[in-house]
Coordinates of C-alpha atoms and ligand atoms in Angstrom, one line a residue:
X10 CA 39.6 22.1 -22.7
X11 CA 37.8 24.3 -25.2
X12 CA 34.8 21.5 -25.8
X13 CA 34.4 22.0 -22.6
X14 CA 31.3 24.3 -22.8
X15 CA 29.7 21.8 -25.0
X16 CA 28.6 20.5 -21.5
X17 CA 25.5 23.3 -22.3
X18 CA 24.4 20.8 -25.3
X19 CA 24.7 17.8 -23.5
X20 CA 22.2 19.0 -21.2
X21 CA 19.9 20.2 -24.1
X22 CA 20.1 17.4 -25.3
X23 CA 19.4 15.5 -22.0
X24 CA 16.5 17.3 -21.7
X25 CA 15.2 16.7 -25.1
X26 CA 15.3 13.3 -24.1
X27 CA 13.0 13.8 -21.3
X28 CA 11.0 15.7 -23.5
X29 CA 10.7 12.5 -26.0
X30 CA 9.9 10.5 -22.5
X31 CA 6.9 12.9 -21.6
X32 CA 5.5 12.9 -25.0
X33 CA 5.6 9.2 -24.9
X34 CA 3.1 9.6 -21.8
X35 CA 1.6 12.5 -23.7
X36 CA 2.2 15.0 -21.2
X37 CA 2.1 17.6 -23.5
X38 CA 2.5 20.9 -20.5
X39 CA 5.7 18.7 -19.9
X40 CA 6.9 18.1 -22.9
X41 CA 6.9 22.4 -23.8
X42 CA 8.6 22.8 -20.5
X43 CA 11.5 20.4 -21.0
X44 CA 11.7 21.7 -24.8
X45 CA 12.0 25.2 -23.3
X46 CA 14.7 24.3 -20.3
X47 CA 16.4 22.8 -23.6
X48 CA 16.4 25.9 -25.5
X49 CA 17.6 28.1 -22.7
X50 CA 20.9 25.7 -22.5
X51 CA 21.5 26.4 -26.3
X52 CA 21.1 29.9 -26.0
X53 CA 23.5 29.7 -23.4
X54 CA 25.8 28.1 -25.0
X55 CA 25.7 30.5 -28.0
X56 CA 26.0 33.0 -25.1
X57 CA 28.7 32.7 -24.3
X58 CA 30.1 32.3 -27.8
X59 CA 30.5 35.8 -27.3
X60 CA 32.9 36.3 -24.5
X61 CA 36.5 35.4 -25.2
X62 CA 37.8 31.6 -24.5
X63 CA 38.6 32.1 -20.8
X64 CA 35.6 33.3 -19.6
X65 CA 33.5 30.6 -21.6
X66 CA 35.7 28.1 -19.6
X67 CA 35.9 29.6 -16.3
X68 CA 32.1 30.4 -16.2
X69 CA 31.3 26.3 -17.6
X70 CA 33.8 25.0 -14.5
X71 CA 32.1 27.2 -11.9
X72 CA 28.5 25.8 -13.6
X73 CA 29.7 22.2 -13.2
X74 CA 31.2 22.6 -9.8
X75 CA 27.5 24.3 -8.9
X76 CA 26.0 21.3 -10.1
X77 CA 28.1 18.8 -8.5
X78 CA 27.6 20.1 -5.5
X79 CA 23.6 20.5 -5.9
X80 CA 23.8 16.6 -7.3
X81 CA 25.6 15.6 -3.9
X82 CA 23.1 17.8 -1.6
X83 CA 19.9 16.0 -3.1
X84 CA 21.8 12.5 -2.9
X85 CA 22.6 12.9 0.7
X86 CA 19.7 10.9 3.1
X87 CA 18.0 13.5 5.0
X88 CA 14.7 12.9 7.2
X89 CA 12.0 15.8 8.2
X90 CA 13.7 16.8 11.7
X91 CA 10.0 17.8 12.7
X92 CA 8.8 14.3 11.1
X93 CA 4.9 13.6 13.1
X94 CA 4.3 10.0 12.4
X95 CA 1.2 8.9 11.7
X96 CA -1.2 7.0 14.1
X97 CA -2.9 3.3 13.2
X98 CA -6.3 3.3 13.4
X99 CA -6.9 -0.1 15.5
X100 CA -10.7 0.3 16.3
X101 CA -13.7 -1.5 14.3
X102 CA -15.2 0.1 11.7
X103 CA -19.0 0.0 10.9
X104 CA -19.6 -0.6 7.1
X105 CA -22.9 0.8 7.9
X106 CA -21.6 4.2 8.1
X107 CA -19.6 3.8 4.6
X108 CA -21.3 6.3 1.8
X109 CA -22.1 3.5 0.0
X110 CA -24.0 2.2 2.5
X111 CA -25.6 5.1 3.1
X112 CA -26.5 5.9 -0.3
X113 CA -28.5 2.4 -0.3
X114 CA -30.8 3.2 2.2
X115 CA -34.7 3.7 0.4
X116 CA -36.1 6.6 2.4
X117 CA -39.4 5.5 3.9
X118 CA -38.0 2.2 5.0
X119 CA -37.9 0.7 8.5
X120 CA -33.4 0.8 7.7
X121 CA -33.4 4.0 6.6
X122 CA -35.5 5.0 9.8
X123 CA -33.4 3.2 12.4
X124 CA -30.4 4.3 10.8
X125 CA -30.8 8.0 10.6
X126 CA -32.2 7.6 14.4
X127 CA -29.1 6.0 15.6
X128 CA -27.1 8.8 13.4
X129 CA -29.2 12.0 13.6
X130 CA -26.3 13.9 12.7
X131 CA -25.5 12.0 9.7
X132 CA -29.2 13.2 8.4
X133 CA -28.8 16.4 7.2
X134 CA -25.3 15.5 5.4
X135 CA -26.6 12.6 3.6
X136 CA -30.1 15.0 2.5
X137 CA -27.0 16.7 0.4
X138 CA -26.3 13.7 -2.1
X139 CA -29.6 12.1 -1.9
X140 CA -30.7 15.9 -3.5
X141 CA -28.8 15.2 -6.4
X142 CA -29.0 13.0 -9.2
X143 CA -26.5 10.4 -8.1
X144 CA -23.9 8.1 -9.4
X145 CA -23.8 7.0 -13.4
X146 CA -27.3 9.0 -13.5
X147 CA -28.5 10.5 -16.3
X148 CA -29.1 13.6 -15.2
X149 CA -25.3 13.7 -13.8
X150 CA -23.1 16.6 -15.5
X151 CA -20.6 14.0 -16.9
X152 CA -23.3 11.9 -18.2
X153 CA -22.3 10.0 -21.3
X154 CA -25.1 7.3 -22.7
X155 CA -21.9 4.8 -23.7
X156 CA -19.1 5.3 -20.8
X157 CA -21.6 5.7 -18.0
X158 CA -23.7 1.7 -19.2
X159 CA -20.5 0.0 -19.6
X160 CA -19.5 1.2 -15.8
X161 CA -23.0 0.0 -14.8
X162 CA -22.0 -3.1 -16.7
X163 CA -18.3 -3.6 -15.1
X164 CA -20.4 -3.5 -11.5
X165 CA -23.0 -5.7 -12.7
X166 CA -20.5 -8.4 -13.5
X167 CA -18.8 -8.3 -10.4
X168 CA -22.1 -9.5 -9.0
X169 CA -21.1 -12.5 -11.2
X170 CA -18.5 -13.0 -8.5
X171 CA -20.9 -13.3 -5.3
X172 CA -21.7 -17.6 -5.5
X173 CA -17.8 -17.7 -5.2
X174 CA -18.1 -16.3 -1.5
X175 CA -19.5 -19.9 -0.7
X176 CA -17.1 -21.9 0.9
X177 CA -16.5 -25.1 -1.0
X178 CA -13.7 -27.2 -0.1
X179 CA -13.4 -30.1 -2.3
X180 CA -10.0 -31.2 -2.2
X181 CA -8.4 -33.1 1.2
X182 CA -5.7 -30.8 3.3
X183 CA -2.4 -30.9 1.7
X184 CA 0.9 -30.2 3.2
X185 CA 2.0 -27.1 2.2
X186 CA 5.4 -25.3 2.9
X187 CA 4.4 -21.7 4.2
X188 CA 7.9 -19.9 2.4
X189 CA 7.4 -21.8 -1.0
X190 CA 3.5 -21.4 -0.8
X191 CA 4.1 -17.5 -0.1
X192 CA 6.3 -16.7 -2.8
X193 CA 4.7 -18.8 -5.6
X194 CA 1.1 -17.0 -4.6
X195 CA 2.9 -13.7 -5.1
X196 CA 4.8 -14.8 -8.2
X197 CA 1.2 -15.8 -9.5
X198 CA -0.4 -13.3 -8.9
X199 CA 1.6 -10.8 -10.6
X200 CA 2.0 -12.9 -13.4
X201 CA -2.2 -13.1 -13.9
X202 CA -2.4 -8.7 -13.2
X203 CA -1.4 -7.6 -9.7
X204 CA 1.5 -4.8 -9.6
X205 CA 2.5 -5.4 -5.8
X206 CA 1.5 -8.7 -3.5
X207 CA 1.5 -8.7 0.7
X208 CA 0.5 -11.0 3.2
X209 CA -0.4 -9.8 7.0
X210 CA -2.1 -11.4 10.1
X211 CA -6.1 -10.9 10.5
X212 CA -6.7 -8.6 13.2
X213 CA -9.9 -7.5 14.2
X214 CA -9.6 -3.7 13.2
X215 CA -9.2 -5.7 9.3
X216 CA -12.7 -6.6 9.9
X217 CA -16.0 -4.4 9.6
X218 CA -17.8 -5.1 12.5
X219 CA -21.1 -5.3 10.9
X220 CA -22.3 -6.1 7.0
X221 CA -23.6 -2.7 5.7
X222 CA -24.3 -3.8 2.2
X223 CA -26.1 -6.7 0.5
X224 CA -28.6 -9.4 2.1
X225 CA -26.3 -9.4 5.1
X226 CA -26.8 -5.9 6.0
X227 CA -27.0 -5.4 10.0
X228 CA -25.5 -8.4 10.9
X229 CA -22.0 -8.8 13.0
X230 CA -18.9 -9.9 10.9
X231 CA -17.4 -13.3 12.1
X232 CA -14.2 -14.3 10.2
X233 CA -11.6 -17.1 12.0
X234 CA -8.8 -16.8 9.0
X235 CA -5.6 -16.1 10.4
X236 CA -4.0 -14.6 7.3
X237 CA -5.2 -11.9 4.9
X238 CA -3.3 -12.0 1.3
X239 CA -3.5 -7.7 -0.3
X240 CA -2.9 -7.1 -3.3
X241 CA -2.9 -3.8 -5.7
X242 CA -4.4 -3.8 -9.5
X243 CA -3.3 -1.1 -11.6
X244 CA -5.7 2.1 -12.8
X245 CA -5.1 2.9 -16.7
X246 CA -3.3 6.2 -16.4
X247 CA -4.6 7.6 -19.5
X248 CA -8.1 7.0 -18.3
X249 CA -7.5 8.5 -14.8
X250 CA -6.5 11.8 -17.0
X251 CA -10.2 12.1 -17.7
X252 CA -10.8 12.9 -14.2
X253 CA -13.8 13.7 -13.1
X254 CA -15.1 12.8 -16.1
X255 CA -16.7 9.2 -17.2
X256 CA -13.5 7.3 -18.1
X257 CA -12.5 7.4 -14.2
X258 CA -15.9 5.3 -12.8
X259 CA -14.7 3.2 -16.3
X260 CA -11.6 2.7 -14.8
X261 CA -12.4 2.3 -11.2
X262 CA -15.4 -0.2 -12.1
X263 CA -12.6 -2.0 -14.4
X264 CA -10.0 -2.8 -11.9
X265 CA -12.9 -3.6 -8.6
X266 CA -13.8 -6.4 -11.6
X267 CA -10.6 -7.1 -12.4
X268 CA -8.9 -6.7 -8.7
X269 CA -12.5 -9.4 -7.9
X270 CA -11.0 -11.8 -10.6
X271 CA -7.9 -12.1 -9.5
X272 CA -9.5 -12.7 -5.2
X273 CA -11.9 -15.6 -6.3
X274 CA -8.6 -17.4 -8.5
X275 CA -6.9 -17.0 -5.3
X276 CA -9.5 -18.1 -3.4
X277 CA -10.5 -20.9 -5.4
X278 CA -6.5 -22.3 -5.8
X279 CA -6.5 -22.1 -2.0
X280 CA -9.6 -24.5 -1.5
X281 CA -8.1 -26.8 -4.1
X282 CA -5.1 -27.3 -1.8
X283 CA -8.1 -28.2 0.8
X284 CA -8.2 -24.8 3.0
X285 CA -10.4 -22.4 3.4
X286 CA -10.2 -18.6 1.6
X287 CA -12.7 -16.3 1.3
X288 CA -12.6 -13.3 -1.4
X289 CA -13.5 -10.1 -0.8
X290 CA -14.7 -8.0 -3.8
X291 CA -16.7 -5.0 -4.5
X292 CA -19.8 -4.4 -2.5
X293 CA -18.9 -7.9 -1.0
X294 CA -16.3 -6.8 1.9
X295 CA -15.7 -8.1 5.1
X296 CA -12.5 -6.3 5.4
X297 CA -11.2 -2.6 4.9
X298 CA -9.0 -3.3 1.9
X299 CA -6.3 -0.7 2.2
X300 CA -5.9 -0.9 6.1
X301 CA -5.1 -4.8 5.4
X302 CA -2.9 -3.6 2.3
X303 CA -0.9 -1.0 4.5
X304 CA -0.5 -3.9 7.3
X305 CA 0.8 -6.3 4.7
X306 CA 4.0 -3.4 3.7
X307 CA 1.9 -2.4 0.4
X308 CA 1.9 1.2 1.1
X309 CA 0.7 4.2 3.4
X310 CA -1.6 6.6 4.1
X311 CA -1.6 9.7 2.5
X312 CA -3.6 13.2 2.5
X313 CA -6.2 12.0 0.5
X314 CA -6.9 8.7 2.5
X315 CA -6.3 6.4 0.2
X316 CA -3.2 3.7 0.0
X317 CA -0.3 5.0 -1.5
X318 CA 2.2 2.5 -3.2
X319 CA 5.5 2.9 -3.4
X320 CA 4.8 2.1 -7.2
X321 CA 1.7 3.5 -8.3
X322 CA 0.8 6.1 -5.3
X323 CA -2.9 6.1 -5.0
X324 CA -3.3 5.0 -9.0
X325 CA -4.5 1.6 -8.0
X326 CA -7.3 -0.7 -6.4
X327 CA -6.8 -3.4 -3.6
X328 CA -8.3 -6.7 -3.7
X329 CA -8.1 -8.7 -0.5
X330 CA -8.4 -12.4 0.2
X331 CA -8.2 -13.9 3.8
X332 CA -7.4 -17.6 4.7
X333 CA -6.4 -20.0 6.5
X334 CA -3.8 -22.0 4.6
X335 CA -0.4 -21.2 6.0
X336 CA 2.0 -18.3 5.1
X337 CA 4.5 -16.3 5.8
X338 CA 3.6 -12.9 6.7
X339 CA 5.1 -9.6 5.5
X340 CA 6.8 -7.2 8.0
X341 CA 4.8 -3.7 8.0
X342 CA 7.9 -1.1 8.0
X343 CA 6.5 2.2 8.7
X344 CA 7.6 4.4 5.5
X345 CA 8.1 8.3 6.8
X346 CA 9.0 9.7 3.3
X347 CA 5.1 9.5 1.8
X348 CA 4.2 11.4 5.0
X349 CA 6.4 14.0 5.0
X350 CA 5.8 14.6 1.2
X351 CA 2.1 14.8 2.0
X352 CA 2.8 17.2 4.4
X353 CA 4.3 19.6 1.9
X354 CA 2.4 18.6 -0.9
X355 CA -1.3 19.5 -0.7
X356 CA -2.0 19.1 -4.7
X357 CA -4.6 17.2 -4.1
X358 CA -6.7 19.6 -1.3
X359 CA -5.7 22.2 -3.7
X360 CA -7.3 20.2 -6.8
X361 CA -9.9 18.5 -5.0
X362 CA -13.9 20.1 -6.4
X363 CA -15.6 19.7 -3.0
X364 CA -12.8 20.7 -0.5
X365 CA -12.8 17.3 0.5
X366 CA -9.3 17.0 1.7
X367 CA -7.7 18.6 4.4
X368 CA -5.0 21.8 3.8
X369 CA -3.9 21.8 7.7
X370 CA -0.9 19.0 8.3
X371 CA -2.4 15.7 10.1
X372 CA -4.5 15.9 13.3
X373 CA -5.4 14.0 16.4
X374 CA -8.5 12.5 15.3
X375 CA -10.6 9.9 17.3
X376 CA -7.3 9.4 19.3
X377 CA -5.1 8.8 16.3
X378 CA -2.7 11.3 14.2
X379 CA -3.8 11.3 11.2
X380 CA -5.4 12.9 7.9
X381 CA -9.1 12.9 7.6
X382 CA -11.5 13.3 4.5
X383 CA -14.6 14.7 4.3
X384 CA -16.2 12.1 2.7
X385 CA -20.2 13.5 2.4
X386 CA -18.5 16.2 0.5
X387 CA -16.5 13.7 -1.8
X388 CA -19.6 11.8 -2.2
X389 CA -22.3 15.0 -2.7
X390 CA -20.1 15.7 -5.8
X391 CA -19.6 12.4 -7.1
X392 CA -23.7 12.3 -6.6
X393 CA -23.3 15.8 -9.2
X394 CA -21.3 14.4 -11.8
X395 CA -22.2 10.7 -11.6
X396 CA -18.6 9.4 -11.5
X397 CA -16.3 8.6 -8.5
X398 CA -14.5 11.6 -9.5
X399 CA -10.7 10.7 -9.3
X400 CA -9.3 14.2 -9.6
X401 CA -7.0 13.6 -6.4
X402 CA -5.9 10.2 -7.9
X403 CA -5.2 12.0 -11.4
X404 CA -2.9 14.7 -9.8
X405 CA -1.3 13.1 -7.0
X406 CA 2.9 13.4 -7.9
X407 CA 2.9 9.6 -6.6
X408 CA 0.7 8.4 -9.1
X409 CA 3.2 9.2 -12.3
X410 CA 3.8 5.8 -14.7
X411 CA 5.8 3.0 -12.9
X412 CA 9.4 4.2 -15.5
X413 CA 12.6 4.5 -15.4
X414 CA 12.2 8.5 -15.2
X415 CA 9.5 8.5 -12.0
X416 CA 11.1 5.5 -10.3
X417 CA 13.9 7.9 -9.9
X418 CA 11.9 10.7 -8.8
X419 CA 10.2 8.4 -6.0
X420 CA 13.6 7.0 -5.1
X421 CA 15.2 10.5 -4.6
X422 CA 12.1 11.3 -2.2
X423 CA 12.1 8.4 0.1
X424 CA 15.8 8.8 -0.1
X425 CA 15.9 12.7 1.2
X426 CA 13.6 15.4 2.2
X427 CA 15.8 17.7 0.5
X428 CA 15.1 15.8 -2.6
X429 CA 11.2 15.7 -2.1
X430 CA 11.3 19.4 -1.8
X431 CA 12.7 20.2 -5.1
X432 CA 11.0 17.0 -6.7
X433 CA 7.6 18.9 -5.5
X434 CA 8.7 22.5 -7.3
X435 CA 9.4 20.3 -10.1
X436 CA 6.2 18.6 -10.3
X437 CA 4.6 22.1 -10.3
X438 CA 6.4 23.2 -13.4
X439 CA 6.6 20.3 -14.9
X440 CA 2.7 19.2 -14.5
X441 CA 1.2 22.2 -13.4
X442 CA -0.1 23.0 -10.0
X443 CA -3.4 22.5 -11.3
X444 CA -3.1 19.9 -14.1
X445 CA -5.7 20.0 -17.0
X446 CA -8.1 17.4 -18.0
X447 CA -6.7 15.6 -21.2
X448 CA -9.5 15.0 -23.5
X449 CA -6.8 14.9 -26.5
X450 CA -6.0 11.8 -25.0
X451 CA -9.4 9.9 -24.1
X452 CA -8.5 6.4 -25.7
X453 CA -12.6 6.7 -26.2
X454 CA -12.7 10.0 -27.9
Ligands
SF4_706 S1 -1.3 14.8 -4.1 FE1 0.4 15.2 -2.7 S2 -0.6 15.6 -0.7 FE2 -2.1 14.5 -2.0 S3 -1.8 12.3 -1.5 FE3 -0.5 12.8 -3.4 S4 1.5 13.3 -2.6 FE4 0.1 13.4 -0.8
SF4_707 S1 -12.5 12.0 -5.4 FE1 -12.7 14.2 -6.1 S2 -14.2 15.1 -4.6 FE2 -13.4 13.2 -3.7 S3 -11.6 13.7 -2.5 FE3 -10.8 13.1 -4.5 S4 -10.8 15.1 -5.7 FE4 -12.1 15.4 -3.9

């Protein structure tokens, strides 16, 4: 009965475990604070060395009944009782209003004239960015000669991809079984990079309503596939670290090429079974990736707008390609827990440079409830540093490594709001409310 109260080093030692797992991500705020929850359990247990036998014993049973009980309380499923769901935007978007888009248009040009006249009030937001030096620039305060050219070069090869948006069906139609087709293209494609594979109906809200980029610009987007295959490529985590510095447009230029590989394989196996498929890649969209990706079960939308994964959060990028071979389509499940964590979160407004992101919880907007970014801000200060910035990516709680440790975490959260609550402290202490920039850790320094 005695040994008892070596429950105090078990837990020590439980948590110099964790410690060993954070070091191996080199979290090194985490791995101080596990080392230190660690020490207070020894010196607890030397403590109590001082008091006589009984009270050691009655004071370790009351510690483990405690702890049961907690254990239970944050295992029991529990929702938000004032859950708001969130709304689905269903209305056509026009890529000519992306920032990308924007950020194209030559001033002094008959586009950039009828543009700004159809969008007077987009004028004096987008004078903001174009005032600054711009993306991978030189002038840009996270310039780096090295980082920022082979970013430049990650784009320019996903140019490389553009002759593949030709349809060329060579092959004659072959019978295909839609359940064994299905399975092996998601089997595949994990196997040749993607972390999570969905397949959804085309609908129309997919699809921009007109080309905003390239030689198509202006004109109305016509696409007949019935199907739309999403899938997610992961972002380095070590390089999303950096944020805001150059490793993150690395990183995000990396996996657009690598998510624009893995779209034009897809699309190219398709048309050898004799159907058409068209891939959708970087500066080549005629869909909104993550709204296809949310509609094929691959995640929802969080505070910062962007897809989160029940694996990654918002760590990744989506690749898109839609078809017309035939599949079996993935049941969109409407996931509550990522909202309600979102709603109590907020690390990301609170890290975000340019106030981009909503504080307030989600808002009627254009009809729909919903968050909203305030994306000439995002883009002004990307247009500062000359990277896409990342910061909300690099401290969202979602976008931990896919292990044993943070799978737990995420299960406990979609599992209870309780949970999520104390899951959130923990974050804080764990990561910091404010995480720092690890430049110990660029794999580039
Ligand atoms: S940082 Fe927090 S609030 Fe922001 S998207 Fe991630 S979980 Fe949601
Ligand atoms: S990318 Fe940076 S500036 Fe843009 S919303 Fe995220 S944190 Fe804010």
């Amino acid at each position: 009965m005695q040994n008892i109260i070596y429950v105090y080093l078990g837990i020590a030692l439980l948590f110099i475990i964790i410690s060993i797992a954070f070091k191996l991500e080199g979290e090194r705020k985490s791995v101080f604070v596990s080392l230190g929850f660690a020490i207070i359990f020894v010196l607890f247990y030397f403590l109590l060395q001082l008091f006589e036998v009984k009270v050691q014993i009655n004071s370790t049973i009351a510690f483990l009944i405690i702890s049961f009980v907690v254990v239970i309380v944050l295992l029991i499923p529990s929702r938000n009782k004032n859950h708001i769901p969130a709304g689905k935007v269903t209305t056509q978007f026009d890529e000519r209003d992306i920032m990308f888009s924007r950020n194209e248009l030559i001033p002094e040009t008959e586009r950039f004239d009828e543009y700004y006249k159809r969008n007077p009030d987009k004028k004096p937001l987008d004078d903001k960015f174009r005032e600054k030096p711009g993306l991978l620039s030189d002038k840009a305060t996270k310039y780096h000669p090295f980082k920022f050219a082979s970013a430049e070069a990650n784009f320019m090869t996903v140019e490389a991809f553009v002759p593949y948006k030709k349809e060329h069906i060579h092959r004659e139609k072959q019978e295909v079984n839609p359940k064994d087709l299905s399975n092996y293209i998601k089997k595949w494609l994990k196997q040749i990079g993607a972390v999570s594979v969905g397949i959804t109906e085309l609908k129309d809200y997919h699809l921009y309503s007109v080309k905003g980029r390239g030689e198509e610009y202006g004109k109305k987007i016509k696409n007949n596939h019935p199907f739309a295959i999403a899938f997610t490529v992961e972002m380095d985590k070590d390089m999303l670290d950096m944020a805001p510095n150059a490793e993150t447009i690395m990183e995000s230029s990396q996996q657009y090429l690598n998510a624009g590989n893995i779209a034009v394989q897809l699309a190219m196996f398709i048309r050898n079974l004799g159907y058409s498929a068209l891939p959708h890649f970087d500066g080549n969209y005629q869909v909104i990736c993550p709204v296809v990706a949310r509609d094929a079960g691959l995640g929802e939308f969080g505070r910062m707008g962007l897809l989160m994964t029940p694996e990654l959060g918002p760590r990744v990028r989506v690749g898109v390609v839609t078809t017309d071979i035939p599949l079996v389509i993935d049941e969109y499940k409407y996931e509550p827990s990522v909202i309600d964590f979102c709603t109590i979160c907020k690390k990301c407004a609170d890290n975000c440079p340019s106030r981009a992101i909503m504080f307030e919880p989600m808002q009627e907007i254009g009809g729909v409830v919903r968050w909203k970014i305030n994306h000439e801000a995002c883009f002004t200060y990307w247009n500062i540093v000359g990277t896409d910035c990342g910061k909300c990516i690099q401290v969202c709680p979602y976008a931990h490594p896919n292990n044993l440790l943070h799978n737990l975490v995420r299960s406990g959260i979609k599992n209870s709001y309780i949970f999520a609550n104390v899951a959130l402290k923990m974050d804080d202490i764990f990561y910091g409310r404010k995480p720092d920039n690890k430049h110990y850790l660029s794999p580039l320094s």
